[in-house]
Amino acid sequence: MIHPEHIEKHFTASEMVRDIVIGMADGLTVPFALAAGLSGAVEATQIIITAGLAEVAAGSIAMGLGGYLAAKTDAEHYASEKYREEREVVELPEVEAAEVAEVFRGYGLPDDQIEKIVDSLRKDPVKWVDFMMKFELGLEAPDPKRARTSAFTIAVSYIVGGMVPLTPYFFAATARQGLMISAAVTLLALLVFGYIKGRYTTSHPFRSAWQTVVVGGLAATAAFTIAKLFG
Amino acid sequence: MIHPEHIEKHFTASEMVRDIVIGMADGLTVPFALAAGLSGAVEATQIIITAGLAEVAAGSIAMGLGGYLAAKTDAEHYASEKYREEREVVELPEVEAAEVAEVFRGYGLPDDQIEKIVDSLRKDPVKWVDFMMKFELGLEAPDPKRARTSAFTIAVSYIVGGMVPLTPYFFAATARQGLMISAAVTLLALLVFGYIKGRYTTSHPFRSAWQTVVVGGLAATAAFTIAKLFG
């Protein structure tokens, strides 16, 4: 058994988590940094809120729709490579057979065994193509529903993330006050987010937590400096 | 032969191209949309330039450093999974042997052949682990230099992309005039970028071109609408 529950978990959880991480990491960081940057250059919270919300709208669409198109492109790439392999096992079976043999030679299998494997695969062209897709090209059949789910997850995560640093400015009297509350709230959110992300993706959740905070802090510092220079 | 030059090209070109595409797609789109959005809400090009540059600074750091950490995490994930497989082939060789057999059973190989393959692999634990990494888990050994290159490529592409829509505002007399030139220049850049991206990643470069323009246009429209409502 290939531990189906393990693989299942690996695939679905990690792709969904990855999309949330992609959207939320940028959603927490970029609008926070933009708002922080503008706080160093303008007085009115109104402008910061306007710019921040415009960024969240633009960023969520760019990332979500971008993710959608990228997933669609992956699916097409898979289909076109598969079509090519399907033609090749018919038109150039000797070349393809040699490619299979090469894969196994790399793992130290003796030639007489390799020959038998190749013969077995040649008897079933459908499985032969599947084999070439996975073992020669390293491509997995993409989930057709994934593009839409992925786009939606990334966009929503970006919006949710982006509202965390912007909300304090709605209630702040001055840009400076907004920045203070926004920085406190966002750094806390980045810590929690980095920790949870780390729990899913590494064995070092605390390191992940401070790394996420450092990225957000650096982005905000760069934006603040640039805005001070040009504002 | 597995056409080494073909695989080589596939891997290096596509990872570099993918990083440029990731950085430039968002760099062209988000600063353009943010600047366009603010043009609907404020008069002074100064504020638009400040916000745009702050966004480019924040976005390039968030994406570049985010990409760096993601690549590092992938490398660690690979190392920890490899360590687990290395332990398992020693501690649970029967389970691992059954997993190898299961992989080949899926491709319709007869049991007596599978047995011989498993025996061959068991003789060389290093290759056996390599085999499990690729064939059971579908993981490729990551390039250790990739994290840094990837971060740098994404960040620079974001900055280059982001300066395209912002530059017109430096020379425009009013926000409205800046928006007109920025929109014209950026839509043209998105067309060219989408076409070139499409040449590398799909067989439909013209479709890729207009899709890229649609994403940029939608993001800008959303940002403009939001900024009008709140500005």
CSV table of C-alpha atoms in Angstrom, one decimal:
chain,number,residue,atom,x,y,z
A,1,MET,CA,0.0,0.0,0.0
A,2,ILE,CA,1.1,3.5,-0.8
A,3,HIS,CA,-0.7,4.9,2.3
A,4,PRO,CA,-3.5,6.4,0.3
A,5,GLU,CA,-4.6,8.6,3.2
A,6,HIS,CA,-1.1,10.0,3.5
A,7,ILE,CA,-0.9,10.9,-0.2
A,8,GLU,CA,-4.5,12.2,-0.2
A,9,LYS,CA,-3.7,14.5,2.7
A,10,HIS,CA,-0.4,15.6,1.1
A,11,PHE,CA,-2.2,16.7,-2.1
A,12,THR,CA,-5.4,18.3,-1.1
A,13,ALA,CA,-4.3,20.0,2.2
A,14,SER,CA,-1.0,21.2,0.8
A,15,GLU,CA,-2.5,22.7,-2.3
A,16,MET,CA,-5.3,24.5,-0.5
A,17,VAL,CA,-2.9,25.6,2.3
A,18,ARG,CA,-0.4,26.8,-0.3
A,19,ASP,CA,-3.0,28.9,-2.0
A,20,ILE,CA,-4.1,30.5,1.3
A,21,VAL,CA,-0.4,31.0,2.2
A,22,ILE,CA,0.3,32.7,-1.2
A,23,GLY,CA,-2.7,35.0,-0.9
A,24,MET,CA,-2.5,35.9,2.7
A,25,ALA,CA,1.3,36.3,2.9
A,26,ASP,CA,1.1,39.0,0.2
A,27,GLY,CA,-2.2,40.4,1.5
A,28,LEU,CA,-0.9,40.9,5.0
A,29,THR,CA,2.4,42.3,3.8
A,30,VAL,CA,1.9,44.6,0.7
A,31,PRO,CA,-1.1,46.6,1.8
A,32,PHE,CA,0.5,47.0,5.3
A,33,ALA,CA,3.7,48.2,3.8
A,34,LEU,CA,2.0,50.5,1.3
A,35,ALA,CA,-0.2,52.1,4.1
A,36,ALA,CA,2.9,52.4,6.4
A,37,GLY,CA,4.8,54.0,3.5
A,38,LEU,CA,2.1,56.5,2.8
A,39,SER,CA,1.8,57.3,6.5
A,40,GLY,CA,5.3,58.7,6.3
A,41,ALA,CA,4.4,61.0,3.4
A,42,VAL,CA,0.8,62.1,3.8
A,43,GLU,CA,-1.3,63.3,6.7
A,44,ALA,CA,-4.8,62.3,5.7
A,45,THR,CA,-5.9,58.7,6.6
A,46,GLN,CA,-8.4,59.1,3.7
A,47,ILE,CA,-5.7,58.8,1.1
A,48,ILE,CA,-4.1,55.9,2.8
A,49,ILE,CA,-7.4,54.0,3.0
A,50,THR,CA,-8.2,54.8,-0.7
A,51,ALA,CA,-4.7,53.6,-1.8
A,52,GLY,CA,-4.9,50.6,0.4
A,53,LEU,CA,-8.3,49.5,-0.8
A,54,ALA,CA,-7.3,50.1,-4.4
A,55,GLU,CA,-4.2,47.9,-3.8
A,56,VAL,CA,-6.3,45.1,-2.2
A,57,ALA,CA,-8.7,45.2,-5.2
A,58,ALA,CA,-5.9,45.2,-7.7
A,59,GLY,CA,-3.7,42.7,-5.9
A,60,SER,CA,-6.5,40.2,-5.3
A,61,ILE,CA,-7.6,40.2,-8.9
A,62,ALA,CA,-4.0,40.1,-10.3
A,63,MET,CA,-3.1,37.2,-8.0
A,64,GLY,CA,-6.4,35.3,-8.2
A,65,LEU,CA,-6.9,35.6,-11.9
A,66,GLY,CA,-3.1,35.2,-12.4
A,67,GLY,CA,-3.3,31.9,-10.4
A,68,TYR,CA,-6.3,30.8,-12.5
A,69,LEU,CA,-4.6,31.4,-15.8
A,70,ALA,CA,-1.4,29.7,-14.5
A,71,ALA,CA,-3.3,26.6,-13.5
A,72,LYS,CA,-5.1,26.6,-16.9
A,73,THR,CA,-1.7,26.8,-18.6
A,74,ASP,CA,-0.4,23.9,-16.5
A,75,ALA,CA,-3.4,21.8,-17.6
A,76,GLU,CA,-2.9,22.7,-21.2
A,77,HIS,CA,0.8,22.0,-21.0
A,78,TYR,CA,0.0,18.5,-19.6
A,79,ALA,CA,-2.5,17.9,-22.3
A,80,SER,CA,-0.1,18.9,-25.1
A,81,GLU,CA,2.8,16.9,-23.7
A,82,LYS,CA,0.5,13.9,-23.3
A,83,TYR,CA,-0.6,14.2,-26.9
A,84,ARG,CA,3.0,14.4,-28.0
A,85,GLU,CA,3.8,11.2,-26.0
A,86,GLU,CA,0.8,9.4,-27.4
A,87,ARG,CA,2.0,10.2,-31.0
A,88,GLU,CA,5.6,9.2,-30.1
A,89,VAL,CA,4.7,5.8,-28.7
A,90,VAL,CA,3.0,5.1,-32.1
A,91,GLU,CA,5.5,6.8,-34.4
A,92,LEU,CA,8.8,6.3,-32.6
A,93,PRO,CA,8.2,3.3,-30.3
A,94,GLU,CA,12.0,2.4,-30.4
A,95,VAL,CA,13.0,5.9,-29.2
A,96,GLU,CA,10.4,5.8,-26.4
A,97,ALA,CA,11.4,2.2,-25.4
A,98,ALA,CA,15.0,3.4,-25.2
A,99,GLU,CA,13.8,6.3,-22.9
A,100,VAL,CA,12.1,3.9,-20.6
A,101,ALA,CA,15.2,1.7,-20.5
A,102,GLU,CA,17.3,4.8,-19.7
A,103,VAL,CA,15.0,5.7,-16.7
A,104,PHE,CA,15.6,2.2,-15.2
A,105,ARG,CA,19.3,2.1,-16.0
A,106,GLY,CA,19.6,5.2,-13.8
A,107,TYR,CA,18.4,3.1,-10.9
A,108,GLY,CA,20.9,0.3,-11.5
A,109,LEU,CA,18.5,-2.3,-12.9
A,110,PRO,CA,20.2,-5.0,-15.0
A,111,ASP,CA,19.5,-4.9,-18.8
A,112,ASP,CA,17.6,-8.2,-19.0
A,113,GLN,CA,15.1,-7.0,-16.4
A,114,ILE,CA,14.8,-3.6,-18.2
A,115,GLU,CA,14.0,-5.4,-21.4
A,116,LYS,CA,11.1,-7.2,-19.8
A,117,ILE,CA,9.7,-4.1,-18.3
A,118,VAL,CA,9.9,-2.3,-21.6
A,119,ASP,CA,8.1,-5.2,-23.3
A,120,SER,CA,5.4,-5.2,-20.7
A,121,LEU,CA,4.8,-1.5,-21.1
A,122,ARG,CA,4.7,-1.7,-24.9
A,123,LYS,CA,1.8,-4.1,-24.6
A,124,ASP,CA,-0.4,-1.4,-23.1
A,125,PRO,CA,0.2,2.0,-24.9
A,126,VAL,CA,-2.2,3.8,-22.5
A,127,LYS,CA,-0.2,2.8,-19.4
A,128,TRP,CA,3.0,3.4,-21.4
A,129,VAL,CA,2.0,7.0,-22.0
A,130,ASP,CA,1.1,7.5,-18.3
A,131,PHE,CA,4.4,6.1,-17.4
A,132,MET,CA,6.3,8.5,-19.7
A,133,MET,CA,4.3,11.5,-18.4
A,134,LYS,CA,5.2,10.7,-14.8
A,135,PHE,CA,8.6,9.2,-15.0
A,136,GLU,CA,10.3,10.8,-17.9
A,137,LEU,CA,8.6,14.3,-17.8
A,138,GLY,CA,7.7,14.3,-14.1
A,139,LEU,CA,4.2,15.7,-14.9
A,140,GLU,CA,1.1,14.8,-12.8
A,141,ALA,CA,-2.3,15.0,-14.3
A,142,PRO,CA,-3.8,18.3,-13.0
A,143,ASP,CA,-7.1,18.4,-11.3
A,144,PRO,CA,-9.5,20.1,-13.7
A,145,LYS,CA,-11.4,21.9,-10.9
A,146,ARG,CA,-8.2,23.2,-9.3
A,147,ALA,CA,-7.8,26.4,-11.4
A,148,ARG,CA,-11.1,27.9,-10.2
A,149,THR,CA,-10.7,26.9,-6.6
A,150,SER,CA,-7.1,28.1,-6.5
A,151,ALA,CA,-8.0,31.5,-8.0
A,152,PHE,CA,-10.9,32.0,-5.5
A,153,THR,CA,-8.8,30.8,-2.5
A,154,ILE,CA,-5.9,33.1,-3.3
A,155,ALA,CA,-8.1,36.2,-4.0
A,156,VAL,CA,-10.2,35.8,-0.8
A,157,SER,CA,-7.0,35.2,1.3
A,158,TYR,CA,-5.5,38.3,-0.2
A,159,ILE,CA,-8.5,40.4,0.7
A,160,VAL,CA,-8.8,38.9,4.2
A,161,GLY,CA,-5.1,39.5,4.8
A,162,GLY,CA,-5.2,43.0,3.3
A,163,MET,CA,-8.1,44.2,5.5
A,164,VAL,CA,-6.1,43.4,8.7
A,165,PRO,CA,-3.5,46.3,8.2
A,166,LEU,CA,-6.1,48.7,6.7
A,167,THR,CA,-8.9,48.5,9.2
A,168,PRO,CA,-7.1,50.5,11.9
A,169,TYR,CA,-6.9,53.5,9.5
A,170,PHE,CA,-10.7,53.6,9.3
A,171,PHE,CA,-10.8,54.5,13.0
A,172,ALA,CA,-7.6,56.4,13.5
A,173,ALA,CA,-7.6,60.2,13.9
A,174,THR,CA,-4.2,60.7,12.1
A,175,ALA,CA,-2.1,58.7,9.7
A,176,ARG,CA,0.5,58.4,12.5
A,177,GLN,CA,-1.9,56.9,14.9
A,178,GLY,CA,-3.3,54.6,12.2
A,179,LEU,CA,0.3,53.4,11.5
A,180,MET,CA,1.0,52.6,15.1
A,181,ILE,CA,-2.2,50.5,15.5
A,182,SER,CA,-1.8,48.9,12.1
A,183,ALA,CA,1.8,48.0,12.7
A,184,ALA,CA,1.0,46.4,16.1
A,185,VAL,CA,-2.0,44.5,14.7
A,186,THR,CA,-0.3,43.4,11.5
A,187,LEU,CA,2.9,42.2,13.2
A,188,LEU,CA,0.9,40.1,15.6
A,189,ALA,CA,-1.1,38.8,12.6
A,190,LEU,CA,2.1,38.0,10.7
A,191,LEU,CA,3.5,36.2,13.7
A,192,VAL,CA,0.4,34.0,14.1
A,193,PHE,CA,0.1,33.5,10.3
A,194,GLY,CA,3.8,32.6,10.0
A,195,TYR,CA,3.5,30.2,12.9
A,196,ILE,CA,0.5,28.4,11.4
A,197,LYS,CA,2.1,28.4,8.0
A,198,GLY,CA,5.2,26.9,9.5
A,199,ARG,CA,3.2,24.2,11.2
A,200,TYR,CA,1.9,23.1,7.8
A,201,THR,CA,5.0,23.4,5.7
A,202,THR,CA,8.1,23.0,7.9
A,203,SER,CA,9.1,21.5,11.2
A,204,HIS,CA,10.2,25.0,12.5
A,205,PRO,CA,7.0,27.0,13.1
A,206,PHE,CA,8.7,29.6,15.3
A,207,ARG,CA,11.4,30.3,12.8
A,208,SER,CA,8.6,30.6,10.1
A,209,ALA,CA,6.8,33.1,12.4
A,210,TRP,CA,9.7,35.5,12.8
A,211,GLN,CA,10.7,35.1,9.1
A,212,THR,CA,7.2,36.2,8.1
A,213,VAL,CA,7.4,39.2,10.4
A,214,VAL,CA,10.8,40.1,9.0
A,215,VAL,CA,9.5,40.1,5.4
A,216,GLY,CA,6.6,42.3,6.4
A,217,GLY,CA,8.8,44.6,8.4
A,218,LEU,CA,11.4,44.9,5.6
A,219,ALA,CA,8.7,45.6,3.0
A,220,ALA,CA,7.1,48.2,5.2
A,221,THR,CA,10.5,49.9,6.0
A,222,ALA,CA,11.4,50.0,2.2
A,223,ALA,CA,8.0,51.4,1.4
A,224,PHE,CA,8.3,54.0,4.2
A,225,THR,CA,11.7,55.0,3.1
A,226,ILE,CA,10.8,55.3,-0.6
A,227,ALA,CA,7.6,57.3,0.3
A,228,LYS,CA,9.6,59.7,2.5
A,229,LEU,CA,12.1,60.3,-0.3
A,230,PHE,CA,9.4,61.0,-3.0
A,231,GLY,CA,6.4,62.1,-0.9
B,1,MET,CA,18.7,8.7,-24.6
B,2,ILE,CA,16.3,11.0,-22.7
B,3,HIS,CA,17.2,13.9,-24.9
B,4,PRO,CA,19.3,15.6,-22.2
B,5,GLU,CA,19.4,18.9,-24.0
B,6,HIS,CA,15.6,18.9,-24.2
B,7,ILE,CA,15.2,18.2,-20.4
B,8,GLU,CA,17.9,20.7,-19.6
B,9,LYS,CA,16.1,23.4,-21.5
B,10,HIS,CA,12.8,22.4,-20.1
B,11,PHE,CA,14.1,22.8,-16.5
B,12,THR,CA,16.3,25.8,-16.5
B,13,ALA,CA,14.4,27.9,-19.0
B,14,SER,CA,11.1,27.2,-17.6
B,15,GLU,CA,12.1,28.0,-13.9
B,16,MET,CA,13.8,31.3,-14.9
B,17,VAL,CA,10.9,32.2,-17.3
B,18,ARG,CA,8.4,31.3,-14.6
B,19,ASP,CA,10.1,33.6,-12.1
B,20,ILE,CA,10.2,36.5,-14.6
B,21,VAL,CA,6.6,35.9,-15.5
B,22,ILE,CA,5.6,35.8,-11.8
B,23,GLY,CA,7.3,39.0,-11.0
B,24,MET,CA,6.5,40.9,-14.1
B,25,ALA,CA,2.9,39.9,-14.4
B,26,ASP,CA,2.2,41.4,-11.0
B,27,GLY,CA,4.7,44.2,-11.4
B,28,LEU,CA,2.9,45.4,-14.6
B,29,THR,CA,-0.6,44.9,-13.2
B,30,VAL,CA,-0.7,46.0,-9.5
B,31,PRO,CA,1.2,49.3,-9.6
B,32,PHE,CA,-0.7,50.1,-12.9
B,33,ALA,CA,-4.0,49.4,-11.3
B,34,LEU,CA,-3.1,51.2,-8.0
B,35,ALA,CA,-2.0,54.3,-9.9
B,36,ALA,CA,-5.0,54.2,-12.2
B,37,GLY,CA,-7.3,53.8,-9.1
B,38,LEU,CA,-5.7,56.8,-7.4
B,39,SER,CA,-6.0,58.8,-10.6
B,40,GLY,CA,-9.8,58.6,-10.1
B,41,ALA,CA,-9.6,59.9,-6.5
B,42,VAL,CA,-6.8,62.4,-6.3
B,43,GLU,CA,-5.5,65.3,-8.4
B,44,ALA,CA,-1.8,65.4,-7.6
B,45,THR,CA,0.5,63.1,-9.5
B,46,GLN,CA,2.9,63.4,-6.6
B,47,ILE,CA,0.7,61.2,-4.3
B,48,ILE,CA,0.2,58.7,-7.1
B,49,ILE,CA,4.0,58.4,-7.7
B,50,THR,CA,4.6,58.1,-3.9
B,51,ALA,CA,2.0,55.4,-3.5
B,52,GLY,CA,3.2,53.6,-6.7
B,53,LEU,CA,6.8,53.6,-5.7
B,54,ALA,CA,6.0,52.5,-2.2
B,55,GLU,CA,3.9,49.6,-3.7
B,56,VAL,CA,6.8,48.6,-6.0
B,57,ALA,CA,9.2,48.6,-3.0
B,58,ALA,CA,6.8,46.6,-0.8
B,59,GLY,CA,5.7,44.2,-3.6
B,60,SER,CA,9.2,43.4,-4.9
B,61,ILE,CA,10.4,42.6,-1.3
B,62,ALA,CA,7.3,40.6,-0.4
B,63,MET,CA,7.4,38.6,-3.6
B,64,GLY,CA,11.2,38.2,-3.8
B,65,LEU,CA,11.7,37.3,-0.2
B,66,GLY,CA,8.5,35.3,-0.2
B,67,GLY,CA,9.9,33.3,-3.1
B,68,TYR,CA,13.2,32.9,-1.4
B,69,LEU,CA,11.6,31.5,1.8
B,70,ALA,CA,9.2,29.3,-0.2
B,71,ALA,CA,12.1,27.8,-2.2
B,72,LYS,CA,14.0,27.2,1.1
B,73,THR,CA,11.0,25.5,2.5
B,74,ASP,CA,10.7,23.2,-0.5
B,75,ALA,CA,14.4,22.3,-0.1
B,76,GLU,CA,13.8,21.5,3.6
B,77,HIS,CA,10.7,19.5,2.8
B,78,TYR,CA,12.7,17.4,0.3
B,79,ALA,CA,15.5,16.9,2.8
B,80,SER,CA,13.1,15.8,5.6
B,81,GLU,CA,11.1,13.4,3.3
B,82,LYS,CA,14.4,12.0,2.1
B,83,TYR,CA,15.5,11.4,5.6
B,84,ARG,CA,12.2,9.6,6.3
B,85,GLU,CA,12.6,7.4,3.3
B,86,GLU,CA,16.2,6.6,4.2
B,87,ARG,CA,15.0,5.5,7.7
B,88,GLU,CA,12.1,3.5,6.2
B,89,VAL,CA,14.2,1.5,3.8
B,90,VAL,CA,16.3,0.3,6.8
B,91,GLU,CA,13.5,0.0,9.4
B,92,LEU,CA,10.6,-1.1,7.3
B,93,PRO,CA,12.1,-2.6,4.1
B,94,GLU,CA,9.1,-4.9,3.5
B,95,VAL,CA,6.7,-1.9,3.6
B,96,GLU,CA,8.9,0.1,1.2
B,97,ALA,CA,9.3,-3.0,-1.1
B,98,ALA,CA,5.5,-3.3,-1.2
B,99,GLU,CA,5.2,0.4,-2.1
B,100,VAL,CA,7.6,-0.1,-5.1
B,101,ALA,CA,5.6,-3.2,-6.2
B,102,GLU,CA,2.4,-1.1,-6.0
B,103,VAL,CA,3.9,1.6,-8.3
B,104,PHE,CA,4.7,-1.0,-11.0
B,105,ARG,CA,1.4,-2.9,-10.5
B,106,GLY,CA,-0.3,0.4,-11.5
B,107,TYR,CA,1.4,0.2,-14.9
B,108,GLY,CA,0.3,-3.4,-15.5
B,109,LEU,CA,3.6,-5.2,-14.9
B,110,PRO,CA,3.3,-8.9,-14.1
B,111,ASP,CA,4.2,-9.9,-10.5
B,112,ASP,CA,7.3,-12.0,-11.3
B,113,GLN,CA,8.9,-9.0,-13.1
B,114,ILE,CA,7.9,-6.7,-10.2
B,115,GLU,CA,9.6,-9.0,-7.8
B,116,LYS,CA,12.9,-8.8,-9.7
B,117,ILE,CA,12.7,-5.0,-9.9
B,118,VAL,CA,12.2,-4.8,-6.1
B,119,ASP,CA,15.1,-7.2,-5.5
B,120,SER,CA,17.4,-5.1,-7.7
B,121,LEU,CA,16.4,-1.9,-5.9
B,122,ARG,CA,16.9,-3.5,-2.5
B,123,LYS,CA,20.5,-4.2,-3.4
B,124,ASP,CA,21.3,-0.5,-3.7
B,125,PRO,CA,19.6,1.5,-0.8
B,126,VAL,CA,20.8,4.9,-2.2
B,127,LYS,CA,19.2,4.4,-5.5
B,128,TRP,CA,16.2,2.8,-3.8
B,129,VAL,CA,15.6,6.0,-1.8
B,130,ASP,CA,16.1,8.1,-5.0
B,131,PHE,CA,13.5,5.9,-6.6
B,132,MET,CA,11.0,6.4,-3.8
B,133,MET,CA,11.5,10.1,-3.7
B,134,LYS,CA,10.7,10.5,-7.4
B,135,PHE,CA,8.3,7.7,-8.1
B,136,GLU,CA,6.3,7.4,-4.9
B,137,LEU,CA,6.4,11.0,-3.6
B,138,GLY,CA,7.0,12.8,-7.0
B,139,LEU,CA,9.7,15.0,-5.5
B,140,GLU,CA,12.7,16.3,-7.5
B,141,ALA,CA,15.9,17.2,-5.7
B,142,PRO,CA,15.8,21.0,-5.5
B,143,ASP,CA,18.7,23.1,-6.8
B,144,PRO,CA,20.4,24.7,-3.8
B,145,LYS,CA,21.2,27.9,-5.6
B,146,ARG,CA,17.7,28.3,-6.9
B,147,ALA,CA,16.2,30.0,-3.8
B,148,ARG,CA,18.5,33.0,-4.2
B,149,THR,CA,18.3,33.3,-8.0
B,150,SER,CA,14.5,32.9,-7.8
B,151,ALA,CA,14.1,35.7,-5.2
B,152,PHE,CA,16.4,38.0,-7.2
B,153,THR,CA,14.7,37.3,-10.5
B,154,ILE,CA,11.2,37.8,-9.1
B,155,ALA,CA,12.1,41.0,-7.3
B,156,VAL,CA,13.9,42.6,-10.3
B,157,SER,CA,11.1,41.6,-12.7
B,158,TYR,CA,8.5,43.2,-10.3
B,159,ILE,CA,10.5,46.4,-10.2
B,160,VAL,CA,11.0,46.5,-14.0
B,161,GLY,CA,7.4,45.7,-14.6
B,162,GLY,CA,6.2,48.3,-12.0
B,163,MET,CA,8.2,51.2,-13.4
B,164,VAL,CA,6.4,50.9,-16.8
B,165,PRO,CA,3.0,52.1,-15.6
B,166,LEU,CA,4.6,54.6,-13.1
B,167,THR,CA,7.0,56.4,-15.3
B,168,PRO,CA,4.4,58.4,-17.3
B,169,TYR,CA,3.2,60.0,-14.0
B,170,PHE,CA,6.6,61.6,-13.5
B,171,PHE,CA,6.1,63.6,-16.7
B,172,ALA,CA,2.4,64.2,-16.7
B,173,ALA,CA,0.9,67.6,-15.7
B,174,THR,CA,-2.2,66.1,-14.2
B,175,ALA,CA,-3.3,62.7,-12.8
B,176,ARG,CA,-5.7,62.3,-15.6
B,177,GLN,CA,-3.1,62.9,-18.3
B,178,GLY,CA,-0.8,60.5,-16.4
B,179,LEU,CA,-3.5,57.9,-16.4
B,180,MET,CA,-4.1,58.1,-20.2
B,181,ILE,CA,-0.4,57.7,-21.1
B,182,SER,CA,0.1,55.1,-18.4
B,183,ALA,CA,-2.9,53.1,-19.6
B,184,ALA,CA,-1.7,53.2,-23.2
B,185,VAL,CA,1.9,52.3,-22.4
B,186,THR,CA,0.9,49.5,-19.9
B,187,LEU,CA,-1.7,47.9,-22.1
B,188,LEU,CA,0.8,47.7,-24.9
B,189,ALA,CA,3.4,46.3,-22.5
B,190,LEU,CA,0.9,43.7,-21.2
B,191,LEU,CA,0.1,42.7,-24.8
B,192,VAL,CA,3.8,42.2,-25.6
B,193,PHE,CA,4.5,40.5,-22.2
B,194,GLY,CA,1.5,38.2,-22.5
B,195,TYR,CA,2.5,37.3,-26.1
B,196,ILE,CA,6.1,36.4,-25.1
B,197,LYS,CA,4.9,34.6,-22.0
B,198,GLY,CA,2.5,32.6,-24.2
B,199,ARG,CA,5.3,31.7,-26.6
B,200,TYR,CA,7.2,30.1,-23.7
B,201,THR,CA,4.3,28.5,-21.8
B,202,THR,CA,1.5,27.6,-24.3
B,203,SER,CA,0.9,27.2,-28.0
B,204,HIS,CA,-1.6,30.1,-28.0
B,205,PRO,CA,0.5,33.3,-27.6
B,206,PHE,CA,-2.2,35.6,-28.9
B,207,ARG,CA,-4.7,34.3,-26.5
B,208,SER,CA,-2.1,34.7,-23.7
B,209,ALA,CA,-1.6,38.3,-24.8
B,210,TRP,CA,-5.3,39.4,-24.6
B,211,GLN,CA,-5.7,37.4,-21.3
B,212,THR,CA,-2.9,39.3,-19.7
B,213,VAL,CA,-4.4,42.6,-20.9
B,214,VAL,CA,-7.8,41.5,-19.5
B,215,VAL,CA,-6.3,40.8,-16.1
B,216,GLY,CA,-4.5,44.2,-16.0
B,217,GLY,CA,-7.7,45.9,-17.2
B,218,LEU,CA,-9.9,44.2,-14.7
B,219,ALA,CA,-7.5,44.9,-11.8
B,220,ALA,CA,-7.3,48.6,-12.8
B,221,THR,CA,-11.1,48.9,-13.2
B,222,ALA,CA,-11.6,47.4,-9.8
B,223,ALA,CA,-9.0,49.7,-8.2
B,224,PHE,CA,-10.5,52.7,-10.0
B,225,THR,CA,-14.0,51.9,-8.8
B,226,ILE,CA,-13.0,51.2,-5.2
B,227,ALA,CA,-10.9,54.4,-5.1
B,228,LYS,CA,-13.8,56.5,-6.6
B,229,LEU,CA,-16.1,55.1,-3.9
B,230,PHE,CA,-13.8,55.7,-1.0
B,231,GLY,CA,-11.6,58.6,-2.3
